[in-house]
CSV table of C-alpha atoms and ligand atoms in Angstrom, one decimal:
chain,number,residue,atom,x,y,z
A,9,UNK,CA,127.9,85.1,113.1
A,10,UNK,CA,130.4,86.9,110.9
A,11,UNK,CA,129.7,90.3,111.1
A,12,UNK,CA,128.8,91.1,107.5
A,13,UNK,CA,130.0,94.6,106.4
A,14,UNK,CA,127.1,96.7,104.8
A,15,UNK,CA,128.3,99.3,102.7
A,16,UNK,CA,126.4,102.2,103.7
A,17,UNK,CA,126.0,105.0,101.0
A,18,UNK,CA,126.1,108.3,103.7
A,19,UNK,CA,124.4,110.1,101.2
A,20,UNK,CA,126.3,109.1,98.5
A,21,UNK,CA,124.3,110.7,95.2
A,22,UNK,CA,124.4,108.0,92.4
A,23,UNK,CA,124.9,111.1,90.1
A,24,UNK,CA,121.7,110.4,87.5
A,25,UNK,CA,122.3,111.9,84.3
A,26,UNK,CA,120.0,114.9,84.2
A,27,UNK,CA,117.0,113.4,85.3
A,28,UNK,CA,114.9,115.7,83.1
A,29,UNK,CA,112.6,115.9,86.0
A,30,UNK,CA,112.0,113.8,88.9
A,31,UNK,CA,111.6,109.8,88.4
A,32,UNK,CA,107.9,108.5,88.2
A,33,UNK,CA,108.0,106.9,91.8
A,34,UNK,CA,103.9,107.5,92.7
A,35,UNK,CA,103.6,103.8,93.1
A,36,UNK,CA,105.9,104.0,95.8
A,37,UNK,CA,103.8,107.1,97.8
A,38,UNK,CA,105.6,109.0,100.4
A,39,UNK,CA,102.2,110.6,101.1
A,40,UNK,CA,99.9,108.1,102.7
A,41,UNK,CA,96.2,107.3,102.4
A,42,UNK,CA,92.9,108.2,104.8
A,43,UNK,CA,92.5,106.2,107.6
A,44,UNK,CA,89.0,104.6,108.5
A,45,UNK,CA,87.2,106.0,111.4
A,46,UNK,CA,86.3,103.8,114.0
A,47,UNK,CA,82.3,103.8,114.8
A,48,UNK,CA,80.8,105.6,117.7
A,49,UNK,CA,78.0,105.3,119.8
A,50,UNK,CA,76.5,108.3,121.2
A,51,UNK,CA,76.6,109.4,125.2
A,52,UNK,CA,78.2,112.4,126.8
A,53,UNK,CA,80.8,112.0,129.6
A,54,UNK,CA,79.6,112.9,133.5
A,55,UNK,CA,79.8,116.4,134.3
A,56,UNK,CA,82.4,115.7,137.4
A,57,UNK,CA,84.7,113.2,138.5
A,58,UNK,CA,81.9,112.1,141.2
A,59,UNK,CA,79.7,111.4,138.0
A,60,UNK,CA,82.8,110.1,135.7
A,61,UNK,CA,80.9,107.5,133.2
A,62,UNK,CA,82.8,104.2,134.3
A,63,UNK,CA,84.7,103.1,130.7
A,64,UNK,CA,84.2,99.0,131.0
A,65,UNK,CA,86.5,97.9,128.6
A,66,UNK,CA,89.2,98.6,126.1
A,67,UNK,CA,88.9,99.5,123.8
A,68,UNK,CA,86.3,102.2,124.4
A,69,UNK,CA,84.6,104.6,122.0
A,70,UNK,CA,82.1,107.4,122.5
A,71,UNK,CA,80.8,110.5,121.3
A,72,UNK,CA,79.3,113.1,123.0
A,73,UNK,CA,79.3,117.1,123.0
A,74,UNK,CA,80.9,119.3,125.8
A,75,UNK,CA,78.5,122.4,125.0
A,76,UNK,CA,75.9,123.1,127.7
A,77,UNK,CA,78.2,120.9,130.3
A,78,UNK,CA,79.7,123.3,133.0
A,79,UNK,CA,83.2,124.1,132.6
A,80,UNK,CA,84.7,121.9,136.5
A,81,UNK,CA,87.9,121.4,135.7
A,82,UNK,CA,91.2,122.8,134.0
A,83,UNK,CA,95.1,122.3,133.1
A,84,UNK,CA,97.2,124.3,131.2
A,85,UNK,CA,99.1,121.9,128.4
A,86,UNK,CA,100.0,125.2,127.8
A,87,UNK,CA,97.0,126.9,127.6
A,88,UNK,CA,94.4,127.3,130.2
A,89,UNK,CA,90.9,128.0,129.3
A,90,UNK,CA,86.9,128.5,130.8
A,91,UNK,CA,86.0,125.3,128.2
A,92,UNK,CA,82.9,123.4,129.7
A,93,UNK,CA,84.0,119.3,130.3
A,94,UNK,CA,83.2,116.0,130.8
A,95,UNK,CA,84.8,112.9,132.5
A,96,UNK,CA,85.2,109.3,131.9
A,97,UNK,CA,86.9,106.9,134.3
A,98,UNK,CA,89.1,104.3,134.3
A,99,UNK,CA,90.1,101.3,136.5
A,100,UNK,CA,92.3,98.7,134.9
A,101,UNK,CA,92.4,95.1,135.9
A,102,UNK,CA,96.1,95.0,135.2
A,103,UNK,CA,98.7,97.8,134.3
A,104,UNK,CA,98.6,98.8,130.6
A,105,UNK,CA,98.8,101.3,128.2
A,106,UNK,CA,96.6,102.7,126.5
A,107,UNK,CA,96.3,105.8,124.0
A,108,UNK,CA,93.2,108.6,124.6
A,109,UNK,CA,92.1,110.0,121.6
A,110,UNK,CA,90.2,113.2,120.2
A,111,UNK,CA,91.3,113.1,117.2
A,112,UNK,CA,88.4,113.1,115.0
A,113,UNK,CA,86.7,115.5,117.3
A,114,UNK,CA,84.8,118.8,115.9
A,115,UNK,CA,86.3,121.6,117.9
A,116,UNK,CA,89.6,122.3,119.1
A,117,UNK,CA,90.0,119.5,122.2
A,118,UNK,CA,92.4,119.1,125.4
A,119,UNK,CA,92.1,116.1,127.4
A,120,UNK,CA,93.5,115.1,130.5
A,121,UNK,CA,93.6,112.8,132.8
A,122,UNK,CA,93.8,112.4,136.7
A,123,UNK,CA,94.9,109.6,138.5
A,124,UNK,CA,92.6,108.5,141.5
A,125,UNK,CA,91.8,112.4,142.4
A,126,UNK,CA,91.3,115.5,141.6
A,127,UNK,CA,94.8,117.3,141.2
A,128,UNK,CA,94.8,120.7,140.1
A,129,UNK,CA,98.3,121.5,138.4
A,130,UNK,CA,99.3,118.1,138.3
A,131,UNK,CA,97.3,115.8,135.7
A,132,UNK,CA,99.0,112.5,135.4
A,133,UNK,CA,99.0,113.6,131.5
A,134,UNK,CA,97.7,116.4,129.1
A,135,UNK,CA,97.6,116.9,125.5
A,136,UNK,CA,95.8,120.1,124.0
A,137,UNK,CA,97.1,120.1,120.5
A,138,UNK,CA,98.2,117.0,118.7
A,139,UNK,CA,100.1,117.3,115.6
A,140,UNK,CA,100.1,113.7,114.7
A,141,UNK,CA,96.2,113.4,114.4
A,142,UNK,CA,95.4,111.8,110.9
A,143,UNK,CA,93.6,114.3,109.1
A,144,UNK,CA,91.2,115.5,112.0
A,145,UNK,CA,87.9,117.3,111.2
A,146,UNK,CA,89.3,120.5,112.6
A,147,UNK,CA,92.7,121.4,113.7
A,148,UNK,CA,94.3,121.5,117.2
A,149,UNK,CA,92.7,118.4,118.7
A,150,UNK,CA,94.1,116.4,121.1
A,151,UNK,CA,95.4,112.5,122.0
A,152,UNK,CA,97.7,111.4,125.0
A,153,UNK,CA,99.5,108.7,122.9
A,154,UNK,CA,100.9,106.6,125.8
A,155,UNK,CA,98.6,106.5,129.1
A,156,UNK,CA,100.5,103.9,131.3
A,157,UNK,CA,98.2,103.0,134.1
A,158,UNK,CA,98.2,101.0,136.8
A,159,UNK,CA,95.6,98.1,138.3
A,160,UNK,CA,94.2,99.7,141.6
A,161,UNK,CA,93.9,102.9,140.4
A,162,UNK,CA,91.2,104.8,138.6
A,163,UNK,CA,91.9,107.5,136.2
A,164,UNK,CA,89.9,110.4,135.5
A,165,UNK,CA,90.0,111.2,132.0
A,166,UNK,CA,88.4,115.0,131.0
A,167,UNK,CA,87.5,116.0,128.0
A,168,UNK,CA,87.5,120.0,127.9
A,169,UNK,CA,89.0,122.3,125.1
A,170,UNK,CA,90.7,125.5,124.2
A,171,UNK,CA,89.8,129.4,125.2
A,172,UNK,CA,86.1,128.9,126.3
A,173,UNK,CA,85.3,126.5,123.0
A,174,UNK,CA,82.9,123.5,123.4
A,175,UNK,CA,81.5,121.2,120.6
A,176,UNK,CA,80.7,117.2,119.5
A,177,UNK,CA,83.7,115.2,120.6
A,178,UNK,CA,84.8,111.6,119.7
A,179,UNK,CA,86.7,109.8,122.3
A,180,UNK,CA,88.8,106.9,121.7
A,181,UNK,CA,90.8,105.0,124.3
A,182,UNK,CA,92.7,101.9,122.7
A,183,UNK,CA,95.4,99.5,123.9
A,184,UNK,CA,98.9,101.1,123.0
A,185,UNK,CA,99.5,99.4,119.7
A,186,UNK,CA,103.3,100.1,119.9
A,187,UNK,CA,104.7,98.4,123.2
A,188,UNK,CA,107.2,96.4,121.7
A,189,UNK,CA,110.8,97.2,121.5
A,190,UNK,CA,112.6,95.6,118.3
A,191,UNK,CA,116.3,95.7,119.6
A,192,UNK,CA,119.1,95.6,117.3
A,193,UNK,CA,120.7,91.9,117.5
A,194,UNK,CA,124.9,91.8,117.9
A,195,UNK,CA,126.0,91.8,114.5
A,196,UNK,CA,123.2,94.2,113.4
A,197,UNK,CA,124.0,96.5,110.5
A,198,UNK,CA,123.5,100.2,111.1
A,199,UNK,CA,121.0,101.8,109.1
A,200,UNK,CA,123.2,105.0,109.4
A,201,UNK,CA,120.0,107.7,108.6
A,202,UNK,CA,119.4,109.2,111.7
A,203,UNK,CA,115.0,109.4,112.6
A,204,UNK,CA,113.0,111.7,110.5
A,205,UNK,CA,111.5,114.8,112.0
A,206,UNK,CA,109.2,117.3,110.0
A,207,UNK,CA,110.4,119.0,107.2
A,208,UNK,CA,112.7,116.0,106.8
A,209,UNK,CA,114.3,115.5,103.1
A,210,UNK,CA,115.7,112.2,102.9
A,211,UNK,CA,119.0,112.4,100.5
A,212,UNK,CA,120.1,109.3,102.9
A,213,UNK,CA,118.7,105.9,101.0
A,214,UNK,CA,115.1,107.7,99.9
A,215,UNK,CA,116.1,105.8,96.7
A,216,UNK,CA,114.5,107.1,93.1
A,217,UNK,CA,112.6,109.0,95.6
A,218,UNK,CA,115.9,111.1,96.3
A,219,UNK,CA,117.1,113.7,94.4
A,220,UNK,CA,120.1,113.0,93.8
A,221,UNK,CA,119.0,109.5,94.0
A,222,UNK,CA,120.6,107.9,97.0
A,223,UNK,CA,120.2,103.9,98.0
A,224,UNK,CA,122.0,102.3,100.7
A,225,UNK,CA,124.4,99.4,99.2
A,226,UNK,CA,124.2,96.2,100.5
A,227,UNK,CA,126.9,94.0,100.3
A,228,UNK,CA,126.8,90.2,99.7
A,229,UNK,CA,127.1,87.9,102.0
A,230,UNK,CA,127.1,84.3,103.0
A,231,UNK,CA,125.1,84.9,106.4
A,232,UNK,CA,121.8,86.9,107.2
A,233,UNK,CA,122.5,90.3,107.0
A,234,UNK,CA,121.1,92.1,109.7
A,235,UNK,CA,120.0,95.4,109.5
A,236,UNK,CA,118.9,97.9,112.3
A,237,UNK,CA,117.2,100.9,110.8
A,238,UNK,CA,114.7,103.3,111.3
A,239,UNK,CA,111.0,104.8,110.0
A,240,UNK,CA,108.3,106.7,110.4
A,241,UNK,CA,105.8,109.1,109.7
A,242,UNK,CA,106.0,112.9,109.3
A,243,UNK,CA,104.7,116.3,108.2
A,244,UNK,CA,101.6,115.4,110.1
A,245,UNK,CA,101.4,112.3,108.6
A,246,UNK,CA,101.4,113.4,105.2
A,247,UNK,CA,105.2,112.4,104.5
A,248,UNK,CA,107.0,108.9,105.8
A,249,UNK,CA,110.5,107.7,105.3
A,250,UNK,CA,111.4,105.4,102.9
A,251,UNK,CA,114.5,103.6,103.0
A,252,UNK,CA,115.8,101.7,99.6
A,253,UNK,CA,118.4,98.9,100.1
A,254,UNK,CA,120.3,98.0,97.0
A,255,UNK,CA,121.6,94.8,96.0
A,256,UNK,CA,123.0,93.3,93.3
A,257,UNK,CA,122.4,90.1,92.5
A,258,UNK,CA,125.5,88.4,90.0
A,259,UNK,CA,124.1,84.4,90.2
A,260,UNK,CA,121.9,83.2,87.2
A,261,UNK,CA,119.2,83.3,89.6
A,262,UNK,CA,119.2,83.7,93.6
A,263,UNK,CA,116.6,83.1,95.8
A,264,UNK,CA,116.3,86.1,98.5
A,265,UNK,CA,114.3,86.3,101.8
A,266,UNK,CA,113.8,89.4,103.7
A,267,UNK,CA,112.2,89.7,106.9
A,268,UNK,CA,111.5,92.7,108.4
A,269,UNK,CA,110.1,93.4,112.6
A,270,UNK,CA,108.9,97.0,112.8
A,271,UNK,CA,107.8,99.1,116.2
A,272,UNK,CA,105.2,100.4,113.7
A,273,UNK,CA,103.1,99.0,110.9
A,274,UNK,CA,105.5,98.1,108.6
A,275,UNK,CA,105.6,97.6,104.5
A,276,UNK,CA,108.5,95.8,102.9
A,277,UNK,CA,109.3,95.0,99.1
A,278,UNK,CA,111.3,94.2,96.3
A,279,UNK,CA,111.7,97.1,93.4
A,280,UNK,CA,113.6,95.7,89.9
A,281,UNK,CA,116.1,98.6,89.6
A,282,UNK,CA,117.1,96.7,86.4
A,283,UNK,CA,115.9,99.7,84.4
A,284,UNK,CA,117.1,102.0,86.5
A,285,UNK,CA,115.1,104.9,88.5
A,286,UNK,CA,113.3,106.2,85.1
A,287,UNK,CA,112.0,102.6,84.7
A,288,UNK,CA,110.6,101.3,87.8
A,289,UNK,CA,107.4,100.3,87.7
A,290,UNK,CA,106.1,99.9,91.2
A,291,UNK,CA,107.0,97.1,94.2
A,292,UNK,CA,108.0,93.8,92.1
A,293,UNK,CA,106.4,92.1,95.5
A,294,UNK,CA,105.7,93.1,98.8
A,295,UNK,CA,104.1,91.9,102.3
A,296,UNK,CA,102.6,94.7,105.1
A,297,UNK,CA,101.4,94.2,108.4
A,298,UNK,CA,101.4,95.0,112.3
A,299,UNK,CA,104.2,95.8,114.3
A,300,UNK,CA,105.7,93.2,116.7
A,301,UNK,CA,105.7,90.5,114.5
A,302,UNK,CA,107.9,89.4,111.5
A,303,UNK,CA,106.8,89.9,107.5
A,304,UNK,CA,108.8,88.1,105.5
A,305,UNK,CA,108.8,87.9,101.7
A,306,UNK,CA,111.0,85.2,99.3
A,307,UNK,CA,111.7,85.7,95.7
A,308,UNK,CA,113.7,84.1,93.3
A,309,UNK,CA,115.1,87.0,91.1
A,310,UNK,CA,117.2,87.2,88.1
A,311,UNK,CA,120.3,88.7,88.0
A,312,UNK,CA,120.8,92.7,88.0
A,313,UNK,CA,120.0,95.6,90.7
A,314,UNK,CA,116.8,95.2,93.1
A,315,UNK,CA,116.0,97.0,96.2
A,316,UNK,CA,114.7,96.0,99.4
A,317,UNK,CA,112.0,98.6,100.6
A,318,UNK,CA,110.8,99.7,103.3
A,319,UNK,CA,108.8,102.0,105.0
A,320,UNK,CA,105.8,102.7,107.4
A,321,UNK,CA,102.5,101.0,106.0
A,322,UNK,CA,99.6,103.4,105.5
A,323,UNK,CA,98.7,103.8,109.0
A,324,UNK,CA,98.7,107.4,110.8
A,325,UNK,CA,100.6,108.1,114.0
A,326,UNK,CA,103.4,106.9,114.2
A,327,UNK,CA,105.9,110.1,114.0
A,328,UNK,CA,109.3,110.1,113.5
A,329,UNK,CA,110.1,111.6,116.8
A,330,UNK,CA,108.5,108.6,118.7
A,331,UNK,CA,110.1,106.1,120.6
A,332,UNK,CA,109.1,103.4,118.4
A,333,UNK,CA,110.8,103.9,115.0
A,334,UNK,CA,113.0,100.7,115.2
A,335,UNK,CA,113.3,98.6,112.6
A,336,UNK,CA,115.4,94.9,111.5
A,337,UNK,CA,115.8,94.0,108.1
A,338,UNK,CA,117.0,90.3,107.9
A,339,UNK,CA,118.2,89.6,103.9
A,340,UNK,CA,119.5,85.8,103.6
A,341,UNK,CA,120.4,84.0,100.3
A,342,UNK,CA,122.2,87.3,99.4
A,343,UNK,CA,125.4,85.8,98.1
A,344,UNK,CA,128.1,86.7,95.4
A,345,UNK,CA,128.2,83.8,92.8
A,346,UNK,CA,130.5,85.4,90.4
A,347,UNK,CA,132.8,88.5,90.8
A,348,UNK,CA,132.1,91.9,91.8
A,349,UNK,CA,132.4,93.3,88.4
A,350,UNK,CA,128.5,92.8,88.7
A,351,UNK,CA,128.1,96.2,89.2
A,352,UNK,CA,129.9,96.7,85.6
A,353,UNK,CA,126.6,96.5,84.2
A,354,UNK,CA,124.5,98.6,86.2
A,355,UNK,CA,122.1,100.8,85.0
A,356,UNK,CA,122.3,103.2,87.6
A,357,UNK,CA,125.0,105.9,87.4
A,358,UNK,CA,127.3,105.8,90.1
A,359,UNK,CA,130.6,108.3,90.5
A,360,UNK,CA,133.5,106.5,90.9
A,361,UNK,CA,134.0,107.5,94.2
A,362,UNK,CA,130.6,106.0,95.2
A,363,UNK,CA,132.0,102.7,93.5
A,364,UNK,CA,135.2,103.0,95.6
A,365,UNK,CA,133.5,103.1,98.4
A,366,UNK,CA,131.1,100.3,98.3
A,367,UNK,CA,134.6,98.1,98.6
A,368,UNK,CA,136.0,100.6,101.5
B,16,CA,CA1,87.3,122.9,131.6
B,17,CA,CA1,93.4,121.8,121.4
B,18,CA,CA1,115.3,105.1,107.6
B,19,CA,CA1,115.2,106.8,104.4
């Protein structure tokens, strides 16, 4: 495949007149929505590993309350503590992962876990604090977001908490939803924005959402574009990153279809930059769904400036300092019918060094 050069804006403002304030772009949130709760039954852990309460399948949820349990057991991840536990167990038919959760739990957590005994100073893993719980009824609770275990063993799993605290817990221990590596085919366009992180201000391609605004340029092309990027969550979930590919489209009409294969729950979509930034009004069209698998979205569209979108969909987790922040981007039927003086009429103000370097 010809490699297809993709013009990569690093940050390159498309110098706005004075936006007079920043563009409507609500429709297009950065900050993401509640999650639902899963339903629990209700049944406290056993008070030692000799007592564990067997979990029989995944996934598991439960609901109990630590206080008037003895407190058996401890690991510093980094704090110790006198908090009273409980312990589940474990055995898995085949090796998996899977992700232990506190999250919604009403006092401030630590879980950990031991695998096949009792190993003071050595759990297999420990979380006390997880940053990346969605909204948790109280702060500092925990999850282990990646549990690999192993048929023939059994793993221990305690639920205790911080300084001497005890309270109703919820326990969730689900498949890990994000084994599935999206590698970046030869010929596969860098993104160029490094991952996100907290704090993160995105004046890469956060589009109308950047201030300056900042897209990454697509070029045409008669072969799939590829793109390799990256997304993700931040801010403890209340911020993602949202990356704006612009193209523009010189034929009477053309007939785009992007595809896009996430590590995370992943939401892709057209935006008519026609207007420009202070007239968007929302995704044109867009498709969301799971990781692992393709979405894919085909449009016929008039000629003029349209992104491609994407970002995480409205799911928590998923941090920007994961693993799985992978992204591709596949855009076919992208083609130049005309010249490049397309971008004469653009509506978006671009310096002429920006313009000079889109043909770099
Ligand atoms: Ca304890
Ligand atoms: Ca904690
Ligand atoms: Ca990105
Ligand atoms: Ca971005």
């Amino acid at each position: 495949m010809k490699r297809t050069v993709l013009c990569v804006l690093l940050c390159v403002a498309l110098a706005g007149p004075a936006l007079g304030g920043t563009p409507d772009v609500s429709y297009l949130p950065k900050v993401k929505a509640p999650a639902e709760t899963p339903e629990l039954e209700s049944r406290d852990g056993g008070e030692t590993i000799s007592s564990a309460v067997p979990i029989p399948g995944i996934p598991f949820f439960d609901s109990g309350n630590t206080c008037g349990h003895i407190d058996d057991y401890d690991e510093a991840c980094p704090w110790s503590s006198t908090s009273p536990d409980v312990v589940y167990s474990l055995t898995p038919e085949y090796d998996t992962c899977v992700s232990v959760s506190l999250c919604d739990s009403y006092y401030d957590t630590k879980v950990f876990v031991y695998e096949d005994y009792h190993s003071p100073g050595y759990p297999h893993e420990c979380n006390d604090d997880n940053s990346y719980c969605y909204e948790p009824p109280t702060p500092f609770t925990s999850r282990i977001r990646t549990l690999h275990v192993f048929a023939g063993h059994t793993y221990y799993i305690v639920v205790d908490g911080y300084g001497g605290g005890c309270g109703e817990y919820e326990l969730g221990v689900v498949t890990c939803v994000t084994m599935c590596p999206v590698e970046c085919p030869p010929g596969g366009i860098d993104e160029g924005e490094g991952p996100c992180y907290d704090g993160y201000v995105d004046q890469f391609n956060g589009g109308c959402g950047s201030y300056p605004v900042a897209f990454s340029v697509v070029e045409p092309s008669a072969d799939p574009i590829v793109i390799c990027g990256k997304g993700g969550n931040f801010d403890n979930n209340t911020m993602r990153d949202t990356d704006w590919y612009l193209l523009d489209l010189t034929c009477d009409e053309t007939t785009i279809t992007a595809c896009v294969e996430a590590e995370f729950p992943v939401m892709m979509g057209f935006i008519d930059m026609r207007g420009g930034c202070d007239n968007v009004s929302g995704l044109y069209s867009h498709v969301e769904g799971d990781m692992c698998v393709p979405h894919c979205l085909t449009e016929t569209l008039p000629p003029g400036e349209w992104v491609v979108w994407v970002a995480t969909w409205d799911w928590p987790g998923f941090p920007c300092d994961d693993e799985w922040v992978d992204y591709t981007l596949t855009i076919e039927g992208y083609e130049t019918c005309t010249s490049v003086d397309g971008l004469e009429g653009s509506t978006i103000e671009r310096s002429w060094s920006t313009i000079k370097g889109l043909y770099r």
